[in-house]
Amino acid sequence: MSQTSIAEDVVNELVRESTVCFLQLNSVDLAIQLTLEDYTIFRQIELTEYIDDLFNLKSNYGIPALSRFRELVNREMFWVVNEVCSEHNLVKRSKIIKQFIKVARMYISLHCISCVPFVSILKYVW
């Protein structure tokens, strides 16, 4: 099998085109996608996981889905903080915050159960 080499400028162009900026994402589509991913894990949580966690019970089953859901929510919150704080340009930073507010509003309209931490971060901005 022979390999074809791609010119350096073509590779750079492909990399540049494949990179997507947060501000380029549609807020409605983003909220829907996040909600679907959150719900996929949320629906796997067994009722006993809540009880075991609440009362610090050590069952054989444990709290695997609840732990995955917690990790997901923490990752999403870190993502919000990271996107906002890593932008040094104040105009772009304000646009990022505005974009997250749009996503949060859509989350609320979708009645997303996991959006509470996400929205609570942004309520201070509203």
mmCIF file of N, CA and C in Angstrom:
data_model
loop_
_atom_site.group_PDB
_atom_site.id
_atom_site.type_symbol
_atom_site.label_atom_id
_atom_site.label_comp_id
_atom_site.label_asym_id
_atom_site.label_seq_id
_atom_site.Cartn_x
_atom_site.Cartn_y
_atom_site.Cartn_z
ATOM 1 N N MET A 1 0.844 -1.169 0.000
ATOM 2 C CA MET A 1 0.000 0.000 0.000
ATOM 3 C C MET A 1 0.894 1.238 0.000
ATOM 4 N N SER A 2 0.639 2.154 -0.862
ATOM 5 C CA SER A 2 1.463 3.365 -0.921
ATOM 6 C C SER A 2 0.758 4.508 -0.199
ATOM 7 N N GLN A 3 1.566 5.340 0.423
ATOM 8 C CA GLN A 3 1.026 6.497 1.126
ATOM 9 C C GLN A 3 1.206 7.727 0.262
ATOM 10 N N THR A 4 0.185 8.533 0.219
ATOM 11 C CA THR A 4 0.311 9.796 -0.496
ATOM 12 C C THR A 4 0.545 10.885 0.534
ATOM 13 N N SER A 5 1.506 11.713 0.264
ATOM 14 C CA SER A 5 1.784 12.793 1.205
ATOM 15 C C SER A 5 0.966 14.019 0.821
ATOM 16 N N ILE A 6 0.568 14.719 1.836
ATOM 17 C CA ILE A 6 -0.232 15.925 1.637
ATOM 18 C C ILE A 6 0.662 17.120 1.900
ATOM 19 N N ALA A 7 0.528 18.100 1.057
ATOM 20 C CA ALA A 7 1.352 19.301 1.194
ATOM 21 C C ALA A 7 1.099 19.966 2.543
ATOM 22 N N GLU A 8 2.142 20.559 3.095
ATOM 23 C CA GLU A 8 2.079 21.203 4.410
ATOM 24 C C GLU A 8 0.999 22.282 4.469
ATOM 25 N N ASP A 9 0.876 23.076 3.423
ATOM 26 C CA ASP A 9 -0.130 24.141 3.419
ATOM 27 C C ASP A 9 -1.549 23.581 3.405
ATOM 28 N N VAL A 10 -1.743 22.431 2.758
ATOM 29 C CA VAL A 10 -3.056 21.784 2.741
ATOM 30 C C VAL A 10 -3.387 21.249 4.133
ATOM 31 N N VAL A 11 -2.395 20.663 4.790
ATOM 32 C CA VAL A 11 -2.595 20.152 6.149
ATOM 33 C C VAL A 11 -2.975 21.295 7.081
ATOM 34 N N ASN A 12 -2.247 22.396 7.001
ATOM 35 C CA ASN A 12 -2.544 23.554 7.850
ATOM 36 C C ASN A 12 -3.947 24.089 7.589
ATOM 37 N N GLU A 13 -4.345 24.122 6.337
ATOM 38 C CA GLU A 13 -5.685 24.585 5.969
ATOM 39 C C GLU A 13 -6.758 23.663 6.547
ATOM 40 N N LEU A 14 -6.535 22.350 6.464
ATOM 41 C CA LEU A 14 -7.490 21.386 7.009
ATOM 42 C C LEU A 14 -7.614 21.518 8.523
ATOM 43 N N VAL A 15 -6.496 21.695 9.187
ATOM 44 C CA VAL A 15 -6.510 21.868 10.641
ATOM 45 C C VAL A 15 -7.271 23.137 11.009
ATOM 46 N N ARG A 16 -7.008 24.220 10.299
ATOM 47 C CA ARG A 16 -7.675 25.492 10.577
ATOM 48 C C ARG A 16 -9.188 25.370 10.360
ATOM 49 N N GLU A 17 -9.606 24.686 9.314
ATOM 50 C CA GLU A 17 -11.029 24.522 9.028
ATOM 51 C C GLU A 17 -11.715 23.573 10.007
ATOM 52 N N SER A 18 -10.971 22.641 10.566
ATOM 53 C CA SER A 18 -11.571 21.677 11.484
ATOM 54 C C SER A 18 -11.711 22.230 12.896
ATOM 55 N N THR A 19 -11.062 23.333 13.185
ATOM 56 C CA THR A 19 -11.149 23.946 14.498
ATOM 57 C C THR A 19 -12.402 24.816 14.565
ATOM 58 N N VAL A 20 -13.213 24.567 15.582
ATOM 59 C CA VAL A 20 -14.453 25.315 15.739
ATOM 60 C C VAL A 20 -14.370 26.145 17.012
ATOM 61 N N CYS A 21 -14.676 27.399 16.885
ATOM 62 C CA CYS A 21 -14.707 28.311 18.021
ATOM 63 C C CYS A 21 -16.065 28.185 18.714
ATOM 64 N N PHE A 22 -16.070 28.316 20.014
ATOM 65 C CA PHE A 22 -17.315 28.223 20.775
ATOM 66 C C PHE A 22 -18.374 29.185 20.252
ATOM 67 N N LEU A 23 -17.961 30.378 19.890
ATOM 68 C CA LEU A 23 -18.913 31.387 19.419
ATOM 69 C C LEU A 23 -19.544 31.025 18.075
ATOM 70 N N GLN A 24 -18.943 30.089 17.351
ATOM 71 C CA GLN A 24 -19.499 29.651 16.073
ATOM 72 C C GLN A 24 -20.632 28.640 16.250
ATOM 73 N N LEU A 25 -20.756 28.079 17.438
ATOM 74 C CA LEU A 25 -21.771 27.060 17.684
ATOM 75 C C LEU A 25 -23.143 27.696 17.874
ATOM 76 N N ASN A 26 -24.154 27.048 17.352
ATOM 77 C CA ASN A 26 -25.529 27.501 17.518
ATOM 78 C C ASN A 26 -25.974 27.175 18.942
ATOM 79 N N SER A 27 -26.451 28.179 19.681
ATOM 80 C CA SER A 27 -26.799 27.989 21.091
ATOM 81 C C SER A 27 -27.943 26.988 21.278
ATOM 82 N N VAL A 28 -28.903 26.983 20.377
ATOM 83 C CA VAL A 28 -30.023 26.041 20.470
ATOM 84 C C VAL A 28 -29.523 24.614 20.250
ATOM 85 N N ASP A 29 -28.749 24.415 19.205
ATOM 86 C CA ASP A 29 -28.207 23.080 18.926
ATOM 87 C C ASP A 29 -27.310 22.600 20.061
ATOM 88 N N LEU A 30 -26.518 23.503 20.603
ATOM 89 C CA LEU A 30 -25.618 23.148 21.697
ATOM 90 C C LEU A 30 -26.412 22.732 22.935
ATOM 91 N N ALA A 31 -27.440 23.489 23.283
ATOM 92 C CA ALA A 31 -28.267 23.150 24.446
ATOM 93 C C ALA A 31 -28.964 21.809 24.250
ATOM 94 N N ILE A 32 -29.458 21.574 23.060
ATOM 95 C CA ILE A 32 -30.126 20.297 22.775
ATOM 96 C C ILE A 32 -29.138 19.142 22.885
ATOM 97 N N GLN A 33 -27.962 19.299 22.313
ATOM 98 C CA GLN A 33 -26.957 18.235 22.362
ATOM 99 C C GLN A 33 -26.518 17.952 23.796
ATOM 100 N N LEU A 34 -26.269 19.003 24.571
ATOM 101 C CA LEU A 34 -25.879 18.817 25.970
ATOM 102 C C LEU A 34 -26.991 18.136 26.759
ATOM 103 N N THR A 35 -28.222 18.528 26.506
ATOM 104 C CA THR A 35 -29.360 17.924 27.193
ATOM 105 C C THR A 35 -29.467 16.440 26.864
ATOM 106 N N LEU A 36 -29.296 16.095 25.605
ATOM 107 C CA LEU A 36 -29.360 14.684 25.207
ATOM 108 C C LEU A 36 -28.258 13.870 25.868
ATOM 109 N N GLU A 37 -27.057 14.411 25.889
ATOM 110 C CA GLU A 37 -25.943 13.698 26.518
ATOM 111 C C GLU A 37 -26.157 13.568 28.020
ATOM 112 N N ASP A 38 -26.636 14.644 28.661
ATOM 113 C CA ASP A 38 -26.901 14.594 30.096
ATOM 114 C C ASP A 38 -27.983 13.564 30.407
ATOM 115 N N TYR A 39 -29.038 13.575 29.616
ATOM 116 C CA TYR A 39 -30.153 12.667 29.868
ATOM 117 C C TYR A 39 -29.745 11.209 29.675
ATOM 118 N N THR A 40 -28.857 10.956 28.744
ATOM 119 C CA THR A 40 -28.393 9.587 28.511
ATOM 120 C C THR A 40 -27.807 8.988 29.784
ATOM 121 N N ILE A 41 -27.053 9.773 30.515
ATOM 122 C CA ILE A 41 -26.475 9.292 31.775
ATOM 123 C C ILE A 41 -27.503 9.378 32.900
ATOM 124 N N PHE A 42 -28.257 10.480 32.947
ATOM 125 C CA PHE A 42 -29.227 10.690 34.021
ATOM 126 C C PHE A 42 -30.243 9.553 34.107
ATOM 127 N N ARG A 43 -30.720 9.087 32.974
ATOM 128 C CA ARG A 43 -31.753 8.043 32.985
ATOM 129 C C ARG A 43 -31.220 6.693 33.466
ATOM 130 N N GLN A 44 -29.909 6.534 33.524
ATOM 131 C CA GLN A 44 -29.316 5.281 33.982
ATOM 132 C C GLN A 44 -29.185 5.215 35.504
ATOM 133 N N ILE A 45 -29.424 6.334 36.175
ATOM 134 C CA ILE A 45 -29.273 6.375 37.631
ATOM 135 C C ILE A 45 -30.429 5.619 38.281
ATOM 136 N N GLU A 46 -30.068 4.676 39.137
ATOM 137 C CA GLU A 46 -31.065 3.908 39.884
ATOM 138 C C GLU A 46 -31.464 4.691 41.130
ATOM 139 N N LEU A 47 -32.704 4.554 41.547
ATOM 140 C CA LEU A 47 -33.193 5.242 42.736
ATOM 141 C C LEU A 47 -32.346 4.899 43.960
ATOM 142 N N THR A 48 -31.915 3.652 44.038
ATOM 143 C CA THR A 48 -31.113 3.229 45.194
ATOM 144 C C THR A 48 -29.773 3.959 45.254
ATOM 145 N N GLU A 49 -29.285 4.425 44.114
ATOM 146 C CA GLU A 49 -28.026 5.167 44.119
ATOM 147 C C GLU A 49 -28.170 6.469 44.896
ATOM 148 N N TYR A 50 -29.303 7.149 44.736
ATOM 149 C CA TYR A 50 -29.547 8.382 45.489
ATOM 150 C C TYR A 50 -29.584 8.100 46.986
ATOM 151 N N ILE A 51 -30.296 7.043 47.354
ATOM 152 C CA ILE A 51 -30.440 6.695 48.768
ATOM 153 C C ILE A 51 -29.095 6.285 49.345
ATOM 154 N N ASP A 52 -28.368 5.429 48.623
ATOM 155 C CA ASP A 52 -27.046 5.002 49.092
ATOM 156 C C ASP A 52 -26.121 6.194 49.286
ATOM 157 N N ASP A 53 -26.176 7.124 48.359
ATOM 158 C CA ASP A 53 -25.309 8.298 48.447
ATOM 159 C C ASP A 53 -25.752 9.230 49.570
ATOM 160 N N LEU A 54 -27.035 9.455 49.688
ATOM 161 C CA LEU A 54 -27.570 10.366 50.697
ATOM 162 C C LEU A 54 -27.239 9.908 52.110
ATOM 163 N N PHE A 55 -27.360 8.609 52.360
ATOM 164 C CA PHE A 55 -27.136 8.068 53.698
ATOM 165 C C PHE A 55 -25.774 7.386 53.844
ATOM 166 N N ASN A 56 -24.893 7.590 52.870
ATOM 167 C CA ASN A 56 -23.546 6.997 52.887
ATOM 168 C C ASN A 56 -23.581 5.489 53.107
ATOM 169 N N LEU A 57 -24.496 4.818 52.428
ATOM 170 C CA LEU A 57 -24.604 3.369 52.528
ATOM 171 C C LEU A 57 -23.649 2.722 51.532
ATOM 172 N N LYS A 58 -23.060 1.634 51.936
ATOM 173 C CA LYS A 58 -22.132 0.904 51.068
ATOM 174 C C LYS A 58 -22.834 -0.346 50.545
ATOM 175 N N SER A 59 -23.483 -0.220 49.410
ATOM 176 C CA SER A 59 -24.173 -1.370 48.824
ATOM 177 C C SER A 59 -23.250 -2.061 47.823
ATOM 178 N N ASN A 60 -23.625 -3.262 47.439
ATOM 179 C CA ASN A 60 -22.844 -3.999 46.448
ATOM 180 C C ASN A 60 -22.899 -3.317 45.089
ATOM 181 N N TYR A 61 -24.026 -2.669 44.799
ATOM 182 C CA TYR A 61 -24.208 -2.014 43.499
ATOM 183 C C TYR A 61 -23.394 -0.731 43.403
ATOM 184 N N GLY A 62 -23.345 0.016 44.486
ATOM 185 C CA GLY A 62 -22.611 1.282 44.470
ATOM 186 C C GLY A 62 -23.419 2.388 43.819
ATOM 187 N N ILE A 63 -22.715 3.407 43.342
ATOM 188 C CA ILE A 63 -23.383 4.550 42.700
ATOM 189 C C ILE A 63 -22.699 4.890 41.370
ATOM 190 N N PRO A 64 -22.581 3.913 40.468
ATOM 191 C CA PRO A 64 -21.824 4.159 39.232
ATOM 192 C C PRO A 64 -22.428 5.228 38.324
ATOM 193 N N ALA A 65 -23.723 5.174 38.084
ATOM 194 C CA ALA A 65 -24.340 6.150 37.174
ATOM 195 C C ALA A 65 -24.400 7.531 37.818
ATOM 196 N N LEU A 66 -24.673 7.576 39.111
ATOM 197 C CA LEU A 66 -24.703 8.856 39.817
ATOM 198 C C LEU A 66 -23.318 9.497 39.801
ATOM 199 N N SER A 67 -22.290 8.697 39.958
ATOM 200 C CA SER A 67 -20.915 9.217 39.898
ATOM 201 C C SER A 67 -20.584 9.741 38.505
ATOM 202 N N ARG A 68 -20.988 9.012 37.468
ATOM 203 C CA ARG A 68 -20.753 9.476 36.094
ATOM 204 C C ARG A 68 -21.488 10.786 35.826
ATOM 205 N N PHE A 69 -22.711 10.884 36.360
ATOM 206 C CA PHE A 69 -23.496 12.101 36.158
ATOM 207 C C PHE A 69 -22.843 13.287 36.872
ATOM 208 N N ARG A 70 -22.361 13.058 38.077
ATOM 209 C CA ARG A 70 -21.646 14.117 38.808
ATOM 210 C C ARG A 70 -20.425 14.585 38.027
ATOM 211 N N GLU A 71 -19.661 13.628 37.526
ATOM 212 C CA GLU A 71 -18.465 13.972 36.747
ATOM 213 C C GLU A 71 -18.835 14.779 35.507
ATOM 214 N N LEU A 72 -19.912 14.407 34.851
ATOM 215 C CA LEU A 72 -20.367 15.128 33.665
ATOM 216 C C LEU A 72 -20.738 16.566 34.010
ATOM 217 N N VAL A 73 -21.500 16.748 35.071
ATOM 218 C CA VAL A 73 -21.906 18.094 35.488
ATOM 219 C C VAL A 73 -20.677 18.918 35.859
ATOM 220 N N ASN A 74 -19.732 18.313 36.563
ATOM 221 C CA ASN A 74 -18.500 19.027 36.921
ATOM 222 C C ASN A 74 -17.696 19.413 35.684
ATOM 223 N N ARG A 75 -17.626 18.510 34.704
ATOM 224 C CA ARG A 75 -16.919 18.818 33.456
ATOM 225 C C ARG A 75 -17.584 19.973 32.721
ATOM 226 N N GLU A 76 -18.916 19.974 32.694
ATOM 227 C CA GLU A 76 -19.643 21.054 32.023
ATOM 228 C C GLU A 76 -19.423 22.389 32.727
ATOM 229 N N MET A 77 -19.435 22.378 34.067
ATOM 230 C CA MET A 77 -19.198 23.627 34.799
ATOM 231 C C MET A 77 -17.774 24.124 34.572
ATOM 232 N N PHE A 78 -16.808 23.202 34.585
ATOM 233 C CA PHE A 78 -15.421 23.588 34.337
ATOM 234 C C PHE A 78 -15.278 24.159 32.932
ATOM 235 N N TRP A 79 -15.981 23.589 31.985
ATOM 236 C CA TRP A 79 -15.936 24.071 30.604
ATOM 237 C C TRP A 79 -16.405 25.520 30.528
ATOM 238 N N VAL A 80 -17.515 25.840 31.212
ATOM 239 C CA VAL A 80 -18.031 27.209 31.215
ATOM 240 C C VAL A 80 -16.988 28.159 31.787
ATOM 241 N N VAL A 81 -16.466 27.824 32.944
ATOM 242 C CA VAL A 81 -15.469 28.673 33.603
ATOM 243 C C VAL A 81 -14.232 28.814 32.732
ATOM 244 N N ASN A 82 -13.782 27.719 32.163
ATOM 245 C CA ASN A 82 -12.581 27.727 31.333
ATOM 246 C C ASN A 82 -12.761 28.591 30.083
ATOM 247 N N GLU A 83 -13.893 28.450 29.409
ATOM 248 C CA GLU A 83 -14.148 29.246 28.202
ATOM 249 C C GLU A 83 -14.140 30.738 28.513
ATOM 250 N N VAL A 84 -14.784 31.118 29.609
ATOM 251 C CA VAL A 84 -14.882 32.535 29.963
ATOM 252 C C VAL A 84 -13.531 33.077 30.423
ATOM 253 N N CYS A 85 -12.888 32.361 31.328
ATOM 254 C CA CYS A 85 -11.654 32.879 31.937
ATOM 255 C C CYS A 85 -10.440 32.806 31.016
ATOM 256 N N SER A 86 -10.451 31.926 30.052
ATOM 257 C CA SER A 86 -9.282 31.805 29.175
ATOM 258 C C SER A 86 -9.260 32.861 28.074
ATOM 259 N N GLU A 87 -10.366 33.567 27.894
ATOM 260 C CA GLU A 87 -10.408 34.623 26.877
ATOM 261 C C GLU A 87 -9.931 35.936 27.488
ATOM 262 N N HIS A 88 -8.868 36.499 26.923
ATOM 263 C CA HIS A 88 -8.289 37.736 27.455
ATOM 264 C C HIS A 88 -8.943 38.979 26.865
ATOM 265 N N ASN A 89 -9.482 38.865 25.678
ATOM 266 C CA ASN A 89 -10.140 39.994 25.029
ATOM 267 C C ASN A 89 -11.521 40.193 25.669
ATOM 268 N N LEU A 90 -11.748 41.381 26.237
ATOM 269 C CA LEU A 90 -12.993 41.629 26.965
ATOM 270 C C LEU A 90 -14.230 41.585 26.076
ATOM 271 N N VAL A 91 -14.104 42.030 24.848
ATOM 272 C CA VAL A 91 -15.249 41.983 23.932
ATOM 273 C C VAL A 91 -15.620 40.534 23.636
ATOM 274 N N LYS A 92 -14.612 39.710 23.336
ATOM 275 C CA LYS A 92 -14.876 38.290 23.068
ATOM 276 C C LYS A 92 -15.397 37.591 24.322
ATOM 277 N N ARG A 93 -14.833 37.965 25.479
ATOM 278 C CA ARG A 93 -15.282 37.359 26.734
ATOM 279 C C ARG A 93 -16.763 37.661 26.965
ATOM 280 N N SER A 94 -17.167 38.893 26.707
ATOM 281 C CA SER A 94 -18.584 39.240 26.891
ATOM 282 C C SER A 94 -19.463 38.484 25.897
ATOM 283 N N LYS A 95 -18.964 38.259 24.689
ATOM 284 C CA LYS A 95 -19.720 37.474 23.704
ATOM 285 C C LYS A 95 -19.850 36.019 24.154
ATOM 286 N N ILE A 96 -18.794 35.491 24.759
ATOM 287 C CA ILE A 96 -18.835 34.114 25.263
ATOM 288 C C ILE A 96 -19.868 34.002 26.381
ATOM 289 N N ILE A 97 -19.859 34.970 27.292
ATOM 290 C CA ILE A 97 -20.845 34.960 28.379
ATOM 291 C C ILE A 97 -22.258 35.048 27.811
ATOM 292 N N LYS A 98 -22.440 35.922 26.841
ATOM 293 C CA LYS A 98 -23.752 36.073 26.198
ATOM 294 C C LYS A 98 -24.185 34.756 25.545
ATOM 295 N N GLN A 99 -23.252 34.067 24.902
ATOM 296 C CA GLN A 99 -23.548 32.780 24.262
ATOM 297 C C GLN A 99 -23.960 31.739 25.313
ATOM 298 N N PHE A 100 -23.237 31.700 26.439
ATOM 299 C CA PHE A 100 -23.599 30.760 27.501
ATOM 300 C C PHE A 100 -24.965 31.090 28.097
ATOM 301 N N ILE A 101 -25.294 32.364 28.182
ATOM 302 C CA ILE A 101 -26.616 32.750 28.682
ATOM 303 C C ILE A 101 -27.699 32.256 27.733
ATOM 304 N N LYS A 102 -27.454 32.359 26.433
ATOM 305 C CA LYS A 102 -28.414 31.837 25.449
ATOM 306 C C LYS A 102 -28.592 30.328 25.623
ATOM 307 N N VAL A 103 -27.474 29.625 25.810
ATOM 308 C CA VAL A 103 -27.534 28.173 26.014
ATOM 309 C C VAL A 103 -28.300 27.868 27.299
ATOM 310 N N ALA A 104 -28.031 28.627 28.360
ATOM 311 C CA ALA A 104 -28.708 28.406 29.641
ATOM 312 C C ALA A 104 -30.212 28.631 29.517
ATOM 313 N N ARG A 105 -30.601 29.654 28.802
ATOM 314 C CA ARG A 105 -32.040 29.906 28.602
ATOM 315 C C ARG A 105 -32.695 28.744 27.854
ATOM 316 N N MET A 106 -31.993 28.212 26.878
ATOM 317 C CA MET A 106 -32.528 27.076 26.134
ATOM 318 C C MET A 106 -32.597 25.846 27.037
ATOM 319 N N TYR A 107 -31.584 25.657 27.873
ATOM 320 C CA TYR A 107 -31.607 24.563 28.848
ATOM 321 C C TYR A 107 -32.876 24.643 29.683
ATOM 322 N N ILE A 108 -33.153 25.843 30.182
ATOM 323 C CA ILE A 108 -34.333 26.029 31.028
ATOM 324 C C ILE A 108 -35.602 25.706 30.247
ATOM 325 N N SER A 109 -35.674 26.149 29.009
ATOM 326 C CA SER A 109 -36.873 25.875 28.207
ATOM 327 C C SER A 109 -37.024 24.386 27.903
ATOM 328 N N LEU A 110 -35.922 23.651 27.915
ATOM 329 C CA LEU A 110 -35.971 22.204 27.695
ATOM 330 C C LEU A 110 -36.237 21.449 28.996
ATOM 331 N N HIS A 111 -36.341 22.182 30.104
ATOM 332 C CA HIS A 111 -36.551 21.596 31.431
ATOM 333 C C HIS A 111 -35.434 20.614 31.774
ATOM 334 N N CYS A 112 -34.229 20.994 31.467
ATOM 335 C CA CYS A 112 -33.074 20.125 31.696
ATOM 336 C C CYS A 112 -32.762 20.060 33.186
ATOM 337 N N ILE A 113 -32.804 18.863 33.737
ATOM 338 C CA ILE A 113 -32.606 18.660 35.166
ATOM 339 C C ILE A 113 -31.165 18.930 35.587
ATOM 340 N N SER A 114 -30.214 18.722 34.700
ATOM 341 C CA SER A 114 -28.809 18.886 35.077
ATOM 342 C C SER A 114 -28.313 20.307 34.902
ATOM 343 N N CYS A 115 -29.160 21.200 34.397
ATOM 344 C CA CYS A 115 -28.687 22.548 34.106
ATOM 345 C C CYS A 115 -28.603 23.419 35.339
ATOM 346 N N VAL A 116 -29.098 22.963 36.465
ATOM 347 C CA VAL A 116 -29.122 23.804 37.656
ATOM 348 C C VAL A 116 -27.740 24.348 37.999
ATOM 349 N N PRO A 117 -26.679 23.530 38.077
ATOM 350 C CA PRO A 117 -25.359 24.105 38.367
ATOM 351 C C PRO A 117 -24.876 25.034 37.253
ATOM 352 N N PHE A 118 -25.129 24.649 36.017
ATOM 353 C CA PHE A 118 -24.706 25.438 34.862
ATOM 354 C C PHE A 118 -25.344 26.820 34.897
ATOM 355 N N VAL A 119 -26.645 26.865 35.147
ATOM 356 C CA VAL A 119 -27.376 28.127 35.167
ATOM 357 C C VAL A 119 -27.025 28.929 36.406
ATOM 358 N N SER A 120 -26.777 28.251 37.525
ATOM 359 C CA SER A 120 -26.466 28.979 38.754
ATOM 360 C C SER A 120 -25.167 29.764 38.634
ATOM 361 N N ILE A 121 -24.227 29.282 37.836
ATOM 362 C CA ILE A 121 -22.995 30.034 37.600
ATOM 363 C C ILE A 121 -23.314 31.323 36.865
ATOM 364 N N LEU A 122 -24.222 31.253 35.915
ATOM 365 C CA LEU A 122 -24.525 32.402 35.068
ATOM 366 C C LEU A 122 -25.546 33.361 35.673
ATOM 367 N N LYS A 123 -26.235 32.962 36.745
ATOM 368 C CA LYS A 123 -27.271 33.842 37.284
ATOM 369 C C LYS A 123 -26.677 35.125 37.845
ATOM 370 N N TYR A 124 -25.407 35.077 38.230
ATOM 371 C CA TYR A 124 -24.753 36.279 38.732
ATOM 372 C C TYR A 124 -24.460 37.269 37.609
ATOM 373 N N VAL A 125 -24.406 36.768 36.384
ATOM 374 C CA VAL A 125 -24.142 37.616 35.227
ATOM 375 C C VAL A 125 -25.421 38.302 34.770
ATOM 376 N N TRP A 126 -26.565 37.607 34.918
ATOM 377 C CA TRP A 126 -27.840 38.151 34.441
ATOM 378 C C TRP A 126 -28.120 39.383 35.176
#
